[in-house]
Coordinates of C-alpha atoms in Angstrom, one line a residue:
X1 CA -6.6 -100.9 246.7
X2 CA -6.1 -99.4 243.2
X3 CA -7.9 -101.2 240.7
X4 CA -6.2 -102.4 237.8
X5 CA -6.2 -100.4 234.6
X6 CA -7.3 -101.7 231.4
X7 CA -5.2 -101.4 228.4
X8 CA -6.4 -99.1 225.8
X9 CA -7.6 -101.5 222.7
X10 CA -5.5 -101.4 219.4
X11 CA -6.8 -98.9 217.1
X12 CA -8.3 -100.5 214.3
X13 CA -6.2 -101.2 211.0
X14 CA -7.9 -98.2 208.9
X15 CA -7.3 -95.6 211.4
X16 CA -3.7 -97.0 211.8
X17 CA -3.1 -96.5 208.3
X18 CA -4.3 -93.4 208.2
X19 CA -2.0 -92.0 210.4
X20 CA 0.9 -93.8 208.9
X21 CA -0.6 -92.0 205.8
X22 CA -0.8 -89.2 207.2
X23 CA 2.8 -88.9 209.2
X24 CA 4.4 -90.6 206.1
X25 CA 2.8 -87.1 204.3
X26 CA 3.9 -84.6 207.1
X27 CA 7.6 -86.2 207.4
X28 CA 8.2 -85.8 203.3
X29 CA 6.4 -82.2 203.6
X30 CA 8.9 -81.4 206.0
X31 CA 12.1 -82.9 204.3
X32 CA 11.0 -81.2 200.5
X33 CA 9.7 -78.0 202.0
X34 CA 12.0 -76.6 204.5
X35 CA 14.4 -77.6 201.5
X36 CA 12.8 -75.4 198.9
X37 CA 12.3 -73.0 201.8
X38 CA 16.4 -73.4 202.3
X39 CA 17.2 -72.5 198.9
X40 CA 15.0 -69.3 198.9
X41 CA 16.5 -67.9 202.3
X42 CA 20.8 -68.4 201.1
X43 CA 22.5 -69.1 198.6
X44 CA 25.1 -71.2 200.7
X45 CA 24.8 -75.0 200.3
X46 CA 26.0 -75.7 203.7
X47 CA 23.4 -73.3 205.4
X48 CA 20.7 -75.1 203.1
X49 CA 21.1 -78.4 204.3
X50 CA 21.7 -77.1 207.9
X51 CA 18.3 -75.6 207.2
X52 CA 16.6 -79.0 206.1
X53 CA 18.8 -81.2 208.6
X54 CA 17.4 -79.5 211.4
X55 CA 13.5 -79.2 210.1
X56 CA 13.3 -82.9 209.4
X57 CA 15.2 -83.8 212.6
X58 CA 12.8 -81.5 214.6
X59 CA 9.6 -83.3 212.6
X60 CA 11.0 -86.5 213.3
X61 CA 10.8 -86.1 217.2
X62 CA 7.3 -84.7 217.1
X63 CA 5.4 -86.6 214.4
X64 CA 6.9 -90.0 216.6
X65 CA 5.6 -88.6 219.5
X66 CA 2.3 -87.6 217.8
X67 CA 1.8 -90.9 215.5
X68 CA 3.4 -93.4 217.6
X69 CA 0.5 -94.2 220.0
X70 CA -1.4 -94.6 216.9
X71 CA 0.3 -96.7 214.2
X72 CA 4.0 -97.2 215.8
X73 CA 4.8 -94.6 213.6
X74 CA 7.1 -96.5 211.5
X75 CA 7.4 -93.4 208.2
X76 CA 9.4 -95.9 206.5
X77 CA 9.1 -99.1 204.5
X78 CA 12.2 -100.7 205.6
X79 CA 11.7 -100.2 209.3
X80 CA 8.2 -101.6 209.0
X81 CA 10.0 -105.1 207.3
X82 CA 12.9 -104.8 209.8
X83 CA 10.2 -104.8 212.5
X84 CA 8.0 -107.7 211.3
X85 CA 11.7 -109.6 210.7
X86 CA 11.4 -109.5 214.6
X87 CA 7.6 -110.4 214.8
X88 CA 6.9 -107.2 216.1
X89 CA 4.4 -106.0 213.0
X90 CA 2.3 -109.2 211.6
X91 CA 3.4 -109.9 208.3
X92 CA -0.2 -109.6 207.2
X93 CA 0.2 -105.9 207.5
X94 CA 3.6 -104.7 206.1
X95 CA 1.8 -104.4 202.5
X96 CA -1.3 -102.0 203.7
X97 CA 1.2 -100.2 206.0
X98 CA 3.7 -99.9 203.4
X99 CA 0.9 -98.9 200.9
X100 CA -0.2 -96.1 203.6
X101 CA 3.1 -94.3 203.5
X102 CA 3.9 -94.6 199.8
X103 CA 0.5 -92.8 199.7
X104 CA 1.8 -90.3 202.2
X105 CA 4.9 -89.5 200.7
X106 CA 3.4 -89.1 197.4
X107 CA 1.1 -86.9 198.7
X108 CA 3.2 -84.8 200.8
X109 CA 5.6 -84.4 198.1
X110 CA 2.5 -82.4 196.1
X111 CA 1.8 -80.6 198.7
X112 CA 5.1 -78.9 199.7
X113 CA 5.5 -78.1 196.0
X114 CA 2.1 -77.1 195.9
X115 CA 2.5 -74.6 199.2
X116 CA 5.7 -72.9 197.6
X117 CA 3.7 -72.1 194.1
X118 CA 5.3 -74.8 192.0
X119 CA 3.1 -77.3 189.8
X120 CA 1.8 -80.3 192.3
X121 CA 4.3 -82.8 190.5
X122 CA 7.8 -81.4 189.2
X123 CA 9.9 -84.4 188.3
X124 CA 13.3 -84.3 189.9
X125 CA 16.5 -83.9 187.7
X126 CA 19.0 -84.2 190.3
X127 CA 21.0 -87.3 189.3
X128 CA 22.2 -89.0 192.6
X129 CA 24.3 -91.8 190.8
X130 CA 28.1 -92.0 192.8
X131 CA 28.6 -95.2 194.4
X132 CA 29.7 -93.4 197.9
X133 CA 26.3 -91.9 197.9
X134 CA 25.0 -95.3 197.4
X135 CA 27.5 -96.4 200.2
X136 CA 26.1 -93.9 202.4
X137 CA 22.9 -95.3 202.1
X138 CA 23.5 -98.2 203.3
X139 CA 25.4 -96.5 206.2
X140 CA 22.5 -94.6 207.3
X141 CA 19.8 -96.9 206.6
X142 CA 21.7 -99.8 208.9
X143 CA 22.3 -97.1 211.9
X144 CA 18.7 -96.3 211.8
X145 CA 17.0 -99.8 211.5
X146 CA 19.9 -100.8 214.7
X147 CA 18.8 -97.5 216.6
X148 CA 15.4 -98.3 216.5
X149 CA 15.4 -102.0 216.7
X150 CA 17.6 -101.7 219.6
X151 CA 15.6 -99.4 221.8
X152 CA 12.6 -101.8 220.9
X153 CA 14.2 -104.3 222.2
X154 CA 15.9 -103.2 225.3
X155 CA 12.2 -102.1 226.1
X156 CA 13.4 -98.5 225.9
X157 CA 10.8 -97.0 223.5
X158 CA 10.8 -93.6 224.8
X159 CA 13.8 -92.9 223.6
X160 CA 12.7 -93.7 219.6
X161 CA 11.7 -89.9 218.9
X162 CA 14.5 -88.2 220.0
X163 CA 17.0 -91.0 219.5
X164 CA 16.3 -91.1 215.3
X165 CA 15.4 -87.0 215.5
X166 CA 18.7 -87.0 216.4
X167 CA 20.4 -90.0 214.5
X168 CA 18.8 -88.1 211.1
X169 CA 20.0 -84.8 212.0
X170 CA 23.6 -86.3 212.6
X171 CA 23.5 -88.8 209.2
X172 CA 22.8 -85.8 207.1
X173 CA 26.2 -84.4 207.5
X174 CA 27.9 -87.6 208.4
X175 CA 26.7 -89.4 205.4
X176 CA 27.6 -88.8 201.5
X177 CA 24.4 -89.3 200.7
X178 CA 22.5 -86.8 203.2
X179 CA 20.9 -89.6 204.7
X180 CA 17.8 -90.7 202.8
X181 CA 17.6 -94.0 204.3
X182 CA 13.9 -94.4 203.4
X183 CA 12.5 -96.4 200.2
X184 CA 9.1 -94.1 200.5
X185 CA 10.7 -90.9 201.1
X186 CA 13.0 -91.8 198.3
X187 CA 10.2 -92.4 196.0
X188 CA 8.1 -89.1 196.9
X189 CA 11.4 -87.1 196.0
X190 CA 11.0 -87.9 192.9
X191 CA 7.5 -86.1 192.4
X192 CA 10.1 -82.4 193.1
X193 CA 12.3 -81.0 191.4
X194 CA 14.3 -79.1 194.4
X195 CA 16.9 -79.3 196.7
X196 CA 15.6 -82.8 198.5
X197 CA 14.8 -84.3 194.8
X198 CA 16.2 -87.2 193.1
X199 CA 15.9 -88.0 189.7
X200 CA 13.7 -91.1 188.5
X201 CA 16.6 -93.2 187.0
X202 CA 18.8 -92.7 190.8
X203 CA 15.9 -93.9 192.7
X204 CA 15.9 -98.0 192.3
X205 CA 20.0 -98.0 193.5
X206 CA 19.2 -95.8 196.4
X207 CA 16.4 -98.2 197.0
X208 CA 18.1 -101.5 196.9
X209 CA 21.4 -99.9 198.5
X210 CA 18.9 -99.0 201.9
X211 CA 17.5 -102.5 201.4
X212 CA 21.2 -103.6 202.1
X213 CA 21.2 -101.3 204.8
X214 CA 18.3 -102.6 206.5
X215 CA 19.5 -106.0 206.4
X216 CA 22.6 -105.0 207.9
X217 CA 21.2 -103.0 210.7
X218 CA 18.6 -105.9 211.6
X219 CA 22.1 -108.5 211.4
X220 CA 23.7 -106.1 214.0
X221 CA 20.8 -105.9 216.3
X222 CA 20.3 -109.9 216.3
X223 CA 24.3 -110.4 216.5
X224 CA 25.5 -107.6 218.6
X225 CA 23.3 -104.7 219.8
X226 CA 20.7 -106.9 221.7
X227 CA 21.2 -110.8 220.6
X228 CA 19.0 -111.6 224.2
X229 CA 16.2 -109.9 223.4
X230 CA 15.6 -111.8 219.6
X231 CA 11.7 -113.1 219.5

């Protein structure tokens, strides 16, 4: 007779901060350097985003796989409220967690303008301000925070890496705004002034328009996507 197995304990809350820290920094390296990488390889804009489309779809899928058995690898404020709106993250821990990836993304940010010989913080001057980018924020935000919340509760968390891999990769071309649809990663595109940069005064409405977004995608989840599995 097989003896049961016993489940592996939680890693403690420093060491799952750290890796949100730490993915947060590797997922905004990605996005900002295979962008400034993009824009030193063509000069044609639709090859450039192809470029950092597919680079931050591909890190997507691995740093979930990597980070996931760690911290849940959420890499995204609004994903780590959507989940603790479904009492799947204590609410005790959205503020270190959220703290962990701001810290990430700031820090990730540096160093992708650091490895391409640019000063460690180049404010961005790209002005992001047209109210379909906005819209598209919302857009993209709500399909991720249903995609994942979805899977989560259908019990189908396997499917979370490649599923928002490919979701991003998709929502950069489908949406006006190239698919942000991240408060954090907003914030760290601030610190370059690139191709993924957005200027200081843009970032509070791209913030509060994938705040919307979230809300939305959480509504759909609870409403139509997987009413029977609300906590």
């Amino acid at each position: 007779m097989t003896e049961p197995t016993t489940p592996a304990p939680m890693p403690s809350l420093a060491r799952r901060m750290l890796a949100e820290a730490l993915g947060s920094a590797a997922l905004i390296a990605t996005v900002v350097g295979s962008g400034i990488m993009a824009t030193r390889l063509t000069d044609d804009i639709g090859v450039q985003l192809l470029i950092n489309a597919v680079a931050t779809a591909a890190a997507l899928v691995v740093l979930i796989v990597v980070v996931g058995p760690v911290s849940g690898a959420h890499l995204n404020p609004v994903v780590t409220a959507a989940l603790a709106a479904q009492r799947l993250v204590a609410v005790r821990e959205i503020l270190p967690t959220v703290a962990a990836q701001l810290v990430g993304f700031a820090a990730g940010a540096m160093l992708a303008n650091l490895m391409f010989g640019g000063a460690a913080v180049s404010i961005s001057t790209t002005v992001r301000a047209d109210l379909g980018l906005l819209l598209g924020e919302v857009v993209a935000t709500a399909g991720l925070v249903a995609v994942i919340l979805t899977l989560v509760a259908r019990g189908q968390q396997n499917w979370v890496p490649a599923a928002v891999g490919l979701y991003i990769g998709s929502a950069y071309f489908a949406t006006s705004s190239t698919s942000f649809a991240n408060p954090g990663i907003t914030l760290g595109r601030i610190l370059s002034d690139s191709f993924a940069g957005i200027a200081p005064e843009s970032a509070p409405a791209f913030i509060a328009a994938q705040v919307v977004g979230a809300a939305l995608g959480l509504l759909v989840v609870r409403l139509v996507l997987a009413p029977q599995h609300r906590v």
